Structure formats: C-alpha cells, structure tokens
PDB file of C-alpha atoms in Angstrom:
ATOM      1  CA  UNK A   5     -46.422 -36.380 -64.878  1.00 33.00           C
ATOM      2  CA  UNK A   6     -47.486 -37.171 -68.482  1.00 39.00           C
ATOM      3  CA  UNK A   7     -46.010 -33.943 -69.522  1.00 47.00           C
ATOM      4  CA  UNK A   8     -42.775 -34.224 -67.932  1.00 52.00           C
ATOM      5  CA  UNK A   9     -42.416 -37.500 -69.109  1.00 59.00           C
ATOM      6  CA  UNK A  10     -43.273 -36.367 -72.915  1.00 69.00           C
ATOM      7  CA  UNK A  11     -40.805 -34.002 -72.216  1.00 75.00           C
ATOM      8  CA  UNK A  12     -37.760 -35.691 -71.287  1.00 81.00           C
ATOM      9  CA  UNK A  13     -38.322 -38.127 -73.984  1.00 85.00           C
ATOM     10  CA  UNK A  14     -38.696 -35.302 -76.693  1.00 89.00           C
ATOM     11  CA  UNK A  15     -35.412 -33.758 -75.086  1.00 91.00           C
ATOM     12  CA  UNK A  16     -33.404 -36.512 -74.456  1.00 91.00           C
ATOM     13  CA  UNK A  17     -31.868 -37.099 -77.799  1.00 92.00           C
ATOM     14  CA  UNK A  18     -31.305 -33.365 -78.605  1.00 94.00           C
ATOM     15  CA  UNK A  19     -29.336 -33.259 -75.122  1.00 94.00           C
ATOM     16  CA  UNK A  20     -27.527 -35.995 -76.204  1.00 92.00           C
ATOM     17  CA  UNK A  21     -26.825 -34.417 -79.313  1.00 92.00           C
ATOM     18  CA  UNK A  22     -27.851 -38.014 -80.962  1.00 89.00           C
ATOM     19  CA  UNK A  23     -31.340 -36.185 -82.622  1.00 88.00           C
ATOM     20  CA  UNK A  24     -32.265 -36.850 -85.950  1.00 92.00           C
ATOM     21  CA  UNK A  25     -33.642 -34.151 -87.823  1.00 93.00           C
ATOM     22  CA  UNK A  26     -37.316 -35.323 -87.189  1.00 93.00           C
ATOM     23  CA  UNK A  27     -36.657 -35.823 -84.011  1.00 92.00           C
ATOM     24  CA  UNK A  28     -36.056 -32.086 -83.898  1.00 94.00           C
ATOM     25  CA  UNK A  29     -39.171 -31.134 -85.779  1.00 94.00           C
ATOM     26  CA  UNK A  30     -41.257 -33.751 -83.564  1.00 93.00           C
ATOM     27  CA  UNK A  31     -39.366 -32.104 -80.127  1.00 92.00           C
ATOM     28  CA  UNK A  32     -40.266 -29.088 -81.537  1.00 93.00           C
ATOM     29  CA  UNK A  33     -44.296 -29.477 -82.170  1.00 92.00           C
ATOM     30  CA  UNK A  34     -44.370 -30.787 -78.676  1.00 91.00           C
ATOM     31  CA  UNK A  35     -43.069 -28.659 -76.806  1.00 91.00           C
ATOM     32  CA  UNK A  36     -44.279 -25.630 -78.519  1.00 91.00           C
ATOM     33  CA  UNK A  37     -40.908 -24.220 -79.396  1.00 93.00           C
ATOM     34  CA  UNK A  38     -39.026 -23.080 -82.250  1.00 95.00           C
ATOM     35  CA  UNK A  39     -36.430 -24.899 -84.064  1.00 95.00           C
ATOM     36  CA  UNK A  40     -34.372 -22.099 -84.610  1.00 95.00           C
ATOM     37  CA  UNK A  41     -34.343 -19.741 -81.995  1.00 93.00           C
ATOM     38  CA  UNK A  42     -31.690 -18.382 -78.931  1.00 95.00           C
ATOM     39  CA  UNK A  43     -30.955 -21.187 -76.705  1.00 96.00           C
ATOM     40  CA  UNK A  44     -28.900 -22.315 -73.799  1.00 96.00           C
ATOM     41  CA  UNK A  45     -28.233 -25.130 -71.938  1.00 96.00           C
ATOM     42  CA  UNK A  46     -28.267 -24.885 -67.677  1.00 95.00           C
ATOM     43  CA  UNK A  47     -27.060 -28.474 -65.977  1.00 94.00           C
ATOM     44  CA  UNK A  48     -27.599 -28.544 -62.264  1.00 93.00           C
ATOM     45  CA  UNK A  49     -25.101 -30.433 -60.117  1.00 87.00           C
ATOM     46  CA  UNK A  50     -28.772 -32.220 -59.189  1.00 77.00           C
ATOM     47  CA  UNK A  51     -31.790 -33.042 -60.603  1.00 69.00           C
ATOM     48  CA  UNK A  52     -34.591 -30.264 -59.840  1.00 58.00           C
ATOM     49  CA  UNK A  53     -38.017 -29.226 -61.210  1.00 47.00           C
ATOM     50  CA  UNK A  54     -36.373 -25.999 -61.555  1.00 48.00           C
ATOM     51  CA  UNK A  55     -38.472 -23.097 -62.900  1.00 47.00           C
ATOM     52  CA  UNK A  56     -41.878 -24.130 -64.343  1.00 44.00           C
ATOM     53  CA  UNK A  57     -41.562 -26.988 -66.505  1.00 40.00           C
ATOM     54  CA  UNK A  58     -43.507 -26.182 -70.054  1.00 39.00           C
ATOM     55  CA  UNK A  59     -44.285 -28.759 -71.838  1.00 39.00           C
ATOM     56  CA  UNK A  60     -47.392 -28.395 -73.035  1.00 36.00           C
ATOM     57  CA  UNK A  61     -47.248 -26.714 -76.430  1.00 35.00           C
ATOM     58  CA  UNK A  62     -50.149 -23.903 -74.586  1.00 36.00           C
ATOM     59  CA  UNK A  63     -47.344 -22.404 -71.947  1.00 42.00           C
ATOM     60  CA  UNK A  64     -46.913 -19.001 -71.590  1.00 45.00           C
ATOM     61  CA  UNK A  65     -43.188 -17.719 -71.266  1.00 56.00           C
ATOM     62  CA  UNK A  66     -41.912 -15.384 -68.850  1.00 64.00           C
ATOM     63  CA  UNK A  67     -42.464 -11.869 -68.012  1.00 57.00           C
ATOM     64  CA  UNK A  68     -38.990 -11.986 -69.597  1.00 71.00           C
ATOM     65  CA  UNK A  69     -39.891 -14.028 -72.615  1.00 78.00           C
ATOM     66  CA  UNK A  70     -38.020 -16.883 -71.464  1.00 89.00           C
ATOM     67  CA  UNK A  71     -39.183 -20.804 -72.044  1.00 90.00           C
ATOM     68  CA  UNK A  72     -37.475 -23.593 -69.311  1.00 90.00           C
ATOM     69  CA  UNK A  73     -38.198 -26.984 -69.904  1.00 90.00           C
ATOM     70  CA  UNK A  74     -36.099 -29.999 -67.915  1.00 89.00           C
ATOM     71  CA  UNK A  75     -35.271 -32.878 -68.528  1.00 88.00           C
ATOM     72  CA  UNK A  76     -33.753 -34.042 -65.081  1.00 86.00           C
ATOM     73  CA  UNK A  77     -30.715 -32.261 -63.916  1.00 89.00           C
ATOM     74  CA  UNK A  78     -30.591 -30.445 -67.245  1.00 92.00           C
ATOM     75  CA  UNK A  79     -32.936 -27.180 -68.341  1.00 91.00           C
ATOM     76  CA  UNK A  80     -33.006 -25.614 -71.757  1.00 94.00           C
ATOM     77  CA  UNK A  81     -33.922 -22.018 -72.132  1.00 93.00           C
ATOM     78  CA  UNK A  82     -35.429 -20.154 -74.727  1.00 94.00           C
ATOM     79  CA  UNK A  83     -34.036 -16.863 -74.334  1.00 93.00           C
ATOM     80  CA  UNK A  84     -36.090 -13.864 -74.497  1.00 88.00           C
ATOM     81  CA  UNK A  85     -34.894 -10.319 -75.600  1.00 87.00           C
ATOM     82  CA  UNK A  86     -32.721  -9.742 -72.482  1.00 84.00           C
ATOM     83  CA  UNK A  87     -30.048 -12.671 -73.233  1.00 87.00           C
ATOM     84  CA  UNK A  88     -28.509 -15.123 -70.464  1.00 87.00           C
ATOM     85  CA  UNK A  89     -28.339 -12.589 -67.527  1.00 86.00           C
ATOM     86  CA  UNK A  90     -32.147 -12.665 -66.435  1.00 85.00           C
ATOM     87  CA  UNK A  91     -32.320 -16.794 -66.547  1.00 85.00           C
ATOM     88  CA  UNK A  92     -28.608 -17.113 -64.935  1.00 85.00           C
ATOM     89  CA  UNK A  93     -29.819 -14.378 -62.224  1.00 85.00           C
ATOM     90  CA  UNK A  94     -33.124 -16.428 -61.615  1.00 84.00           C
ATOM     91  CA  UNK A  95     -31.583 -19.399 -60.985  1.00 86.00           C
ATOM     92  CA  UNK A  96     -29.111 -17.642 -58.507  1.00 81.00           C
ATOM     93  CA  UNK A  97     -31.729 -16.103 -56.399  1.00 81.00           C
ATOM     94  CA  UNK A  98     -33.568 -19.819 -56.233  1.00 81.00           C
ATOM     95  CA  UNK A  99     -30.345 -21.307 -54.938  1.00 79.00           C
ATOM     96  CA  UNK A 100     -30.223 -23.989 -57.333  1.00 82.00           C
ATOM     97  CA  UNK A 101     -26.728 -23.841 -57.836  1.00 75.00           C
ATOM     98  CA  UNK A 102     -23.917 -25.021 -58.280  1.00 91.00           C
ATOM     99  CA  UNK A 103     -24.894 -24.869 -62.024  1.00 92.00           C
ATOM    100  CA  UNK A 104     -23.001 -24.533 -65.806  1.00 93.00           C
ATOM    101  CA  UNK A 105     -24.959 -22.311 -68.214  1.00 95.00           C
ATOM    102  CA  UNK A 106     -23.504 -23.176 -71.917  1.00 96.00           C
ATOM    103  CA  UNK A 107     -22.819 -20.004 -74.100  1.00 95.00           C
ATOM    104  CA  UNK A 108     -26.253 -19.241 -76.571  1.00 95.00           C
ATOM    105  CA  UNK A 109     -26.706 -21.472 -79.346  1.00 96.00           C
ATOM    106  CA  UNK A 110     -28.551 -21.141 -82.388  1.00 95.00           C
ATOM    107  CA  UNK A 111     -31.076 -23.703 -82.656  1.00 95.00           C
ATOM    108  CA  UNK A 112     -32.679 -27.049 -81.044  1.00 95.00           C
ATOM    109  CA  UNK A 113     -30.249 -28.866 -83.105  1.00 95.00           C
ATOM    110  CA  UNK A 114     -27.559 -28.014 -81.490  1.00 96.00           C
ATOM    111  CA  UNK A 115     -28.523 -28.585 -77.544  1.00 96.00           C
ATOM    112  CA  UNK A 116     -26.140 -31.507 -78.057  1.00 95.00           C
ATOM    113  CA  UNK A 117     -22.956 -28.862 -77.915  1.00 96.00           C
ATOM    114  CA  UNK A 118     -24.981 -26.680 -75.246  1.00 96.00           C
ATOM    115  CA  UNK A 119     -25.178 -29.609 -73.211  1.00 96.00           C
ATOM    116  CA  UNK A 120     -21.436 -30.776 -73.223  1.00 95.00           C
ATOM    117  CA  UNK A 121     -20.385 -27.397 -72.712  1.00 96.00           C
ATOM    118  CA  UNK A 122     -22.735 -26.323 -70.053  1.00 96.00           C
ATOM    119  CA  UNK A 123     -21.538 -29.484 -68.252  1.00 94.00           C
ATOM    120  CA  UNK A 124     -17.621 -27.953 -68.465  1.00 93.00           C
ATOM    121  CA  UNK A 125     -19.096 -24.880 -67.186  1.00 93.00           C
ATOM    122  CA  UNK A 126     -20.466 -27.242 -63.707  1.00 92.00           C
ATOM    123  CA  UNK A 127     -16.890 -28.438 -63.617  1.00 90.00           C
ATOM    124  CA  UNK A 128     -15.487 -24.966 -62.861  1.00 88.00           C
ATOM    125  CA  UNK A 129     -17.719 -24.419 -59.938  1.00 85.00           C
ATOM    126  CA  UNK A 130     -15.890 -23.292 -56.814  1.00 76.00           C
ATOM    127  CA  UNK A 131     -16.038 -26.238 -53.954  1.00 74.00           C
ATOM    128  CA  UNK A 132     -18.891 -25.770 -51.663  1.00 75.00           C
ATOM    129  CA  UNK A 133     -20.341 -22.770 -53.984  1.00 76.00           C
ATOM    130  CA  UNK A 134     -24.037 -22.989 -55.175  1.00 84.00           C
ATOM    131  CA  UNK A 135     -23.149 -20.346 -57.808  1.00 88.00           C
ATOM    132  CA  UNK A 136     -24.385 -20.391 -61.193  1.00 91.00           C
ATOM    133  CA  UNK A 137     -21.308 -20.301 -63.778  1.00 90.00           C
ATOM    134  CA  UNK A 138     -21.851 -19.296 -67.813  1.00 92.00           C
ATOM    135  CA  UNK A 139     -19.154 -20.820 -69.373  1.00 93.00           C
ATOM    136  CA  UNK A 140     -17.796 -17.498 -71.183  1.00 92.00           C
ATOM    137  CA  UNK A 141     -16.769 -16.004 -67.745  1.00 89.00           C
ATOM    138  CA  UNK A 142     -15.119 -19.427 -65.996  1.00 89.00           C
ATOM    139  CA  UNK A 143     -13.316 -20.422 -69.610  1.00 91.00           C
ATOM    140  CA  UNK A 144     -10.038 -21.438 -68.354  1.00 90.00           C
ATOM    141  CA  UNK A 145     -11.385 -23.121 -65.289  1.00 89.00           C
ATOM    142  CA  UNK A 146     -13.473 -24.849 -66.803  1.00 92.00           C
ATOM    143  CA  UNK A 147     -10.547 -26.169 -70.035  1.00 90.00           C
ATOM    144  CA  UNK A 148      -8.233 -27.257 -66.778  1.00 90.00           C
ATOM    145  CA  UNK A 149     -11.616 -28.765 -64.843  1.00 89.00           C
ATOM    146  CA  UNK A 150     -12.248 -31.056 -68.269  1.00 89.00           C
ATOM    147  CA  UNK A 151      -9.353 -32.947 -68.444  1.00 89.00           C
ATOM    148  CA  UNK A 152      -8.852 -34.195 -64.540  1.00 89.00           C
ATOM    149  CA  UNK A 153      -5.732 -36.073 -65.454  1.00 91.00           C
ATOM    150  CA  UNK A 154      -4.265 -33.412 -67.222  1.00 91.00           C
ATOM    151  CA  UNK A 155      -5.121 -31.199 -64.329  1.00 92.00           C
ATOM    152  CA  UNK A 156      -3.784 -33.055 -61.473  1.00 92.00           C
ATOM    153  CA  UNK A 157      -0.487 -33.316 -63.410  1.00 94.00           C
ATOM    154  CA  UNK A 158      -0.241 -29.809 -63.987  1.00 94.00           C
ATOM    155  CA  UNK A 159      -1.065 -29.104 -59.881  1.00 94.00           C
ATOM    156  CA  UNK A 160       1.706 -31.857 -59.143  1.00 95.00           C
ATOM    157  CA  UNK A 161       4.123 -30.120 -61.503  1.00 95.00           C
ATOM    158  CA  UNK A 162       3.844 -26.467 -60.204  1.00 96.00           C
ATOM    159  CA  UNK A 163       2.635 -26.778 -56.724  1.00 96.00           C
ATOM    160  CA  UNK A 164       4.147 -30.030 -55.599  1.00 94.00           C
ATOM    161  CA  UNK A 165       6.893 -28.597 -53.424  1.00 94.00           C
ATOM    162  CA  UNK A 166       3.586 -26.144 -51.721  1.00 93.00           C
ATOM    163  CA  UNK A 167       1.271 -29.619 -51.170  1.00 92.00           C
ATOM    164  CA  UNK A 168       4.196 -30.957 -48.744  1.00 94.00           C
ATOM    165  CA  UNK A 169       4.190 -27.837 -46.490  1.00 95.00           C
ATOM    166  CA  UNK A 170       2.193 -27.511 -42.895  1.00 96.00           C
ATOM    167  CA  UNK A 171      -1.940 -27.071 -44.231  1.00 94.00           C
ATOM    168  CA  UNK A 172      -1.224 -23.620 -42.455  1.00 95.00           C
ATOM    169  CA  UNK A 173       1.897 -22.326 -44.487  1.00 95.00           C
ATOM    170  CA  UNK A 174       0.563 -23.981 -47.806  1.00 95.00           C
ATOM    171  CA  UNK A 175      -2.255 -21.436 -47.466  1.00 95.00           C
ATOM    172  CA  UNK A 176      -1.219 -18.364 -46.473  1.00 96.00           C
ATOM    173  CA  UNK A 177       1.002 -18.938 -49.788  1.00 97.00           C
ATOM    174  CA  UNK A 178      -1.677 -19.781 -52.020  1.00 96.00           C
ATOM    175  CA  UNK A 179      -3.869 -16.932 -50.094  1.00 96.00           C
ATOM    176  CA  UNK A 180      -1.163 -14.389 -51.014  1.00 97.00           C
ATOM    177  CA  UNK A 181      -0.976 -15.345 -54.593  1.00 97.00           C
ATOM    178  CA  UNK A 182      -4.752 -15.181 -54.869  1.00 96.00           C
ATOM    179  CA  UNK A 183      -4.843 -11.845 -53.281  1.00 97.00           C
ATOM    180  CA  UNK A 184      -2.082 -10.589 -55.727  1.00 97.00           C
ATOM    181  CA  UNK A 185      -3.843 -11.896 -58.643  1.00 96.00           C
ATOM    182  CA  UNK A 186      -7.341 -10.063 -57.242  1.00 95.00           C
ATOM    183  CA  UNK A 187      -5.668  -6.988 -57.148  1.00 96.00           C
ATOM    184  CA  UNK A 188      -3.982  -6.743 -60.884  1.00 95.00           C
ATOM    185  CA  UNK A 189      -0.530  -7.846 -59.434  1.00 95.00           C
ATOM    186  CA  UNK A 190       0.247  -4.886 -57.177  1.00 96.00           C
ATOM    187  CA  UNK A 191       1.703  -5.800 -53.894  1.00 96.00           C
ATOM    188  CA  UNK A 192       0.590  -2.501 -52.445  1.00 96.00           C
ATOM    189  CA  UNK A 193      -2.889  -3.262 -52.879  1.00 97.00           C
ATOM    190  CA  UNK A 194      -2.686  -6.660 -52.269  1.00 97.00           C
ATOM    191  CA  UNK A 195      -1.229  -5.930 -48.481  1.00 97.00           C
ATOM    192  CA  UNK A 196      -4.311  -3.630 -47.748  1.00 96.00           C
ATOM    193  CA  UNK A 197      -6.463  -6.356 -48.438  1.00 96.00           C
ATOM    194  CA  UNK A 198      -4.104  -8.782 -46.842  1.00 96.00           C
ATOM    195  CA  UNK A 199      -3.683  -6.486 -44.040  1.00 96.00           C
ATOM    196  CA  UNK A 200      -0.122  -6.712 -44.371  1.00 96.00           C
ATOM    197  CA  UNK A 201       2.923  -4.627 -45.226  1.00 96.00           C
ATOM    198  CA  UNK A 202       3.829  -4.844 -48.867  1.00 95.00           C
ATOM    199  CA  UNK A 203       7.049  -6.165 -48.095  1.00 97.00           C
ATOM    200  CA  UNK A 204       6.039  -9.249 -46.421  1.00 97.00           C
ATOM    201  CA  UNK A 205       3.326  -9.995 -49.567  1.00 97.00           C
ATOM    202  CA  UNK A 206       6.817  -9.280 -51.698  1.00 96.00           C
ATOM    203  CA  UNK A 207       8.613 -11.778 -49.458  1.00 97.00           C
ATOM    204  CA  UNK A 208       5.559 -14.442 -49.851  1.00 97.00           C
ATOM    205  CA  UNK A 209       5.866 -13.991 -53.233  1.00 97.00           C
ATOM    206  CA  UNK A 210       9.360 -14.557 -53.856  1.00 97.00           C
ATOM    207  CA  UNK A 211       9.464 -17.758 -52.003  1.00 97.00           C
ATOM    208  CA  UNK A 212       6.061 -18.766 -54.158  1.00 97.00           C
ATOM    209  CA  UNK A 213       8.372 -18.472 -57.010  1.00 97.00           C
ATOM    210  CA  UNK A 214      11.545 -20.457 -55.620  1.00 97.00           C
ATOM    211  CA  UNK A 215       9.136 -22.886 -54.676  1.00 96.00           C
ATOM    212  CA  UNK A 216       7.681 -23.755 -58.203  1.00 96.00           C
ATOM    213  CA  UNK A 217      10.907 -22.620 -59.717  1.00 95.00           C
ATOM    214  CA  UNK A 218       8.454 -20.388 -62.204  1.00 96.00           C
ATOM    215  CA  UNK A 219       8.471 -16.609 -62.308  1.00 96.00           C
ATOM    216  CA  UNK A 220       5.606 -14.694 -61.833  1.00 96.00           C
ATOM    217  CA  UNK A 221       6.674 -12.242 -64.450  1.00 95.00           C
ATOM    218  CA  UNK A 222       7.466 -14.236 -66.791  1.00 96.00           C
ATOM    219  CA  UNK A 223       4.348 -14.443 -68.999  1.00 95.00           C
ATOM    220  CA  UNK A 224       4.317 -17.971 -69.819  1.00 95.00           C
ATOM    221  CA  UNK A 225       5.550 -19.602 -66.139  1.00 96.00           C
ATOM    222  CA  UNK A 226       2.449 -17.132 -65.107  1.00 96.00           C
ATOM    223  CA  UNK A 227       0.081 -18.339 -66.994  1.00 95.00           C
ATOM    224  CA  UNK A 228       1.094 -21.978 -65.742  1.00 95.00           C
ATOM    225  CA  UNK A 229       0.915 -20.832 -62.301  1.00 96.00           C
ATOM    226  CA  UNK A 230      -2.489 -19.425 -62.529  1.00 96.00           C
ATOM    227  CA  UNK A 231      -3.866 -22.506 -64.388  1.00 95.00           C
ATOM    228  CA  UNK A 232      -2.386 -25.038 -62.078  1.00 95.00           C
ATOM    229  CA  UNK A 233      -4.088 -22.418 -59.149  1.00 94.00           C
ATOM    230  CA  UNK A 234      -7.376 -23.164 -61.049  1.00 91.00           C
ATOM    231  CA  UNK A 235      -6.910 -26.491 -61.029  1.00 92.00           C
ATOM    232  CA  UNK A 236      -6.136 -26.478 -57.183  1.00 91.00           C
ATOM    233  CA  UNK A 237      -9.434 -24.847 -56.222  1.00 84.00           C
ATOM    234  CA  UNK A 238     -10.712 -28.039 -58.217  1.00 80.00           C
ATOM    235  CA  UNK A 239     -12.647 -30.220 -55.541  1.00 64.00           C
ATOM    236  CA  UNK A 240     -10.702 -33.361 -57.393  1.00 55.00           C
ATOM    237  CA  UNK A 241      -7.690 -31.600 -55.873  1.00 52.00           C
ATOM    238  CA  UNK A 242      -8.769 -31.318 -52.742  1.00 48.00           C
ATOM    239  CA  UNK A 243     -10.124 -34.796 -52.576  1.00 46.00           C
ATOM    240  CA  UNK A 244     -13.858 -32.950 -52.267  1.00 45.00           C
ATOM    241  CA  UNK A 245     -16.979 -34.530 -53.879  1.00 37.00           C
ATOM    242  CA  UNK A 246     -19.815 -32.656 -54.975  1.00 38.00           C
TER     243      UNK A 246
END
C-alpha cells in the first residue's frame, strides 16, 4: 500500500501536467523508469489496479517489455518494442474497458498531454461498450465528444427534424445511414447487409436527406452529417451516463 501510495504521489503531478522538472527526475528514480522513453497514457472510465502496479524501482517489465504503473483510474505505459497494440490488446482481453489510450509520447514530461488526450479518447467510447479506444483511430469522435455543447448543437442542427419521429422510424433511418456509411456508400451492399432491396435503402436515404435538408454527396453537408451521427451515438445524446 506504501508503494501505491509513493506512486500516485510521484505520478500525480506529471498526470496533471503541473510537474516541475525535478519532480520528473524524482518520479523517475522512484519508479525505476526513464525520463525519456515511449509512453502512453490509458484512463479507465473507473478506477482499477489494472495490470501489475510497479512501483518499486526492482520490477520486472513484461514478456513484452512493457512497464504499467496507476495512479487511480489512470495507467501509464512504458512501451516495449511492439508499440500500443500489445498493452491496448491486454487491456481488452481483461475487460477493463471502456478505456482512452493517448497516442505515444516522448517522455515523462509530457504525461500531462497523454493524459488530456487519452481522456478525449474515453469520451468517444460507444454507450454501453467496454472497448478500449487509442485516440488515433476514434479522432473525430472523440473532437465532437470534447466539446458537449458544441456537439449537442450540431445533433440539434442536422438531426432535429429525425429526434421528433416515432423511436422506431428515427432508427431504422439512422440504421440505414450507418449501414451505408459501413459499406463505402454503396446502396447495393448496404441492402445485403440490411437485408433489403437497394431501392428501399435509396428511398431511406433520400428522405434522410430532405429531412436534414443536407446532401449526402455533397462533401461538406456529408461530413456534417457524419459528425453530428458521431455525436448522436454520444451517451450525452442519448441522455446515457457512464
């Protein structure tokens, strides 16, 4: 318990990106890492002891050559040779999720940024999922997901006239588009998986587009549309908690 304590009080200011530059050398020596190294920041939607907590300068890394140490809800890694995939994948198979993994930093100094930005990665997380989301892949989820008020505007813009129809009709709408979108916009493909024929995904379509008054092939009304579906999925927007 000693340990974990040292631990989270040697980490704390570098999370909070408030670490003087002894305070890195002195987080450093304690925990037995490097100041300059491959890092990345994982935040946990809760607190967990997470892979074995090393905080004793002694511990042995991974098979993988990866170091965890937490400090509550939030775990820095010390990458080993094979990058983020092995440490996202772990934490996957434990169920720990829903987690954000930041993008790899260069340094202790800098678990500050990792920290902010692994928290923007949480905020993309699909509702209900336990998934574990790296930032890179979930980027503009996860700009929409970081400004709520911005996002709920942009939903009430482009999907206002969908939030007033029947539950039922609002989601075979939003069900179509998501389809279409999964499949690379082709209708054809999108009825298979719909298990439809094209023309009725076509029809769906069309009224999706009277109904927002934006164009799916128009590049910029789609881009709207597909952010303002991101922000949808948002549990904010669907008056969800986590």
């Amino acid at each position: 318990m000693r340990r974990e304590t040292g631990a989270v009080a040697l980490l704390g200011p570098l999370l909070a990106g408030s670490a003087q530059p002894h305070q890195v050398r002195r987080a450093a020596q304690g925990l037995g890492l490097p100041e300059r190294g491959s890092y990345a920041v994982v935040v946990l939607a809760a607190p967990t002891a997470g892979p074995e907590t090393e905080a004793d300068t002694d511990a042995d890394a991974d098979a993988d050559g990866v170091r965890w140490c937490w400090c509550g809800e939030a775990g820095v890694v010390l990458l080993g040779p094979g990058g983020l995939a092995g440490p996202v994948a772990r934490l996957g198979e434990a169920g720990a999720g829903p987690g954000g993994v930041s993008p790899v930093v260069g340094g202790l100094a800098e678990l500050g940024r990792a920290r902010r930005l692994a928290g923007a990665a949480l905020l993309a997380c699909g509702p209900g999922a336990r998934e574990i989301v790296a930032l890179d892949e979930r980027l503009p989820t996860a700009l929409v997901a970081s400004v709520p008020e911005l996002s709920a505007r942009l939903v009430a813009e482009v999907f206002g006239p969908l939030l007033v129809l029947a539950p039922a009709e609002r989601a075979l709408l939003v069900g179509t588009l998501e389809a279409w979108l999964e499949c690379g916009g082709s209708v054809g493909r999108a009825a298979v998986r719909l298990r439809c024929h094209r023309n009725t995904v076509f029809n769906r379509l069309r009224r999706l587009e009277r109904l927002t008054s934006r164009s799916l092939s128009h590049p910029r009304e789609l881009v709207e549309t597909v952010l303002a579906l991101d922000a949808l999925r948002l549990p904010a927007a669907r008056g969800e908690r986590r």
